[in-house]
Amino acid sequence: MPDQVVRPISRGDQCALQRLSHFSSLPNETRDALEDICRVRSYSAGQTLIDADEDAPYIGCVVQGFLRMQKTLHDGRQQIVGLLVEGDIFGLMLNGPMSVAIEAATDAEICTFHRPAFEALLQRSTHLEQTIMLSVLNELDRARDWMMILGSTRVRGRVAGFLLVLCTRFAKVDHLVTLRDDTLSLKIPIGRTDLAHLLGARVESISRAFHALADKGCIAIKKPDLIEVIDLNALAMEAGEEDAAKFASVIELIGSVRRRGR
Amino acid sequence: MPDQVVRPISRGDQCALQRLSHFSSLPNETRDALEDICRVRSYSAGQTLIDADEDAPYIGCVVQGFLRMQKTLHDGRQQIVGLLVEGDIFGLMLNGPMSVAIEAATDAEICTFHRPAFEALLQRSTHLEQTIMLSVLNELDRARDWMMILGSTRVRGRVAGFLLVLCTRFAKVDHLVTLRDDTLSLKIPIGRTDLAHLLGARVESISRAFHALADKGCIAIKKPDLIEVIDLNALAMEAGEEDAAKFASVIELIGSVRRRGR
DNA sequence: CGGTATTTTGAGTATCGTCAAGGCCAGTGG
DNA sequence: CCACTGGCCTTGACGATACTCAAAATACCG
């Protein structure tokens, strides 16, 4: 395995920090200070960024790619407790070491901040502190979304819920969600195995659930990791979602992104 | 249903804010300011504190009792995404209304803070902001614990995991966990129905899981809501927990509390 | 003591986990 | 160019588990 690439932020990267929505609203001086203590690291899929029960060596912010937060049980079973995407901040902790490991689910690029320097900056900048607070609150909300999904008794429901979360929370990320000729396409960023660990099921059940949803006419499986949403309402129904209304806005959002993009 | 009781903080309550571990470390002036904008409210079991998708009218802190955070699905199914206990803070939100409803699971007493006043105070006191940050990070950690539990494929495992969380995270609360003559007793603060909503299963499955754990010699069911832990290791095994070592410390903690208590 | 809510039990069916085998695809090396 | 290989996804069969519906037992409260 090649050594991870580490380099200071350079001219080409400066837009990187600005691109992340969290930091774009910061005053310039704070952002400059952040860039000073920022190093860019590249990881390849499968690499471990932070071991469980290890002091996180730094505070990180995902620039590109997907990370998985996971806990391992004594019997080797693994449970994914969250996905980190572009713009997400990790490595914050209360006191002791955090209890989750962080691995690259895909090739990934992240900004890292030396912990003491970052915390010092946090003290000085109320703006930054609020930004971080928002990030944490947002993550808490996402964690509750995962709980909702895991609460579904049927695996079909959990997979449907996952797809809907992809449509909403991850809509703005990369090119995961696209709308083309009125068909909504989803690129699933993680493999079936990870999906199984995330949704609390076995790989086979996940596979069967996908095909069951396809048979019901909710989705079409173009490739294992490329899903077309045929009937959003039916999908929401399977997930037990309260209302498909909130997805209409998503569609609109996607549409506007597309219009803006070309 | 009787009107909820609302009253300003009074002499007898002043210890309440101090008792909450979060606030005890605050500088006196900040705590005084908090007490100025604090009102005590009492709710009885089943009352709704905050509706979903409603702007939380205040920021709250549980003084006594249990609250449940829950989301309701269109089909009436409910999923509990967290329990709030003594010392927990709720009502913080990022922008829009929060997406969870909060109800009293038992009779409860809470401190409420007028939102604008609280947020103003938050601006002025870095100490308070850090306190809140810790609280949120802690809650995030708990949410991940719930995810771990929900990830268990067997209901038995989820119930076992719930009992262990009760031993650890809720150990310091009220008199939920007691050690008497070397037997560890747990008082389960919520009924089977809520438990089912929390663990993503049906009431009947929860009941069967309890009795299955009893048959295996892990626990003894004295009353439906009163459990004796017979074999902590076996329980941890059922939950798939990494290591029972971390529970040894809990036992010790309980022991010390008991010693201190009498 | 009665009345209600909660918990438990039972029987039948659907779903899922498990084990095993097969298929698809990309990269490798002949 | 093709066969081979390894990883991932899918499919099938079977046993274990959980959900559903219904009813009984228990606890709780006045």
GROMACS .gro file of N, CA and C in nm, chain A residues 2 95 130:
model
    9
    2PRO      N    1   0.062   0.216  -0.090
    2PRO     CA    2   0.149   0.334  -0.100
    2PRO      C    3   0.129   0.425   0.020
   95ASN      N    4  -1.403   1.426   2.546
   95ASN     CA    5  -1.290   1.417   2.637
   95ASN      C    6  -1.191   1.313   2.587
  130GLN      N    7  -1.949   2.869   1.594
  130GLN     CA    8  -2.087   2.851   1.552
  130GLN      C    9  -2.096   2.759   1.430
   0.00000   0.00000   0.00000
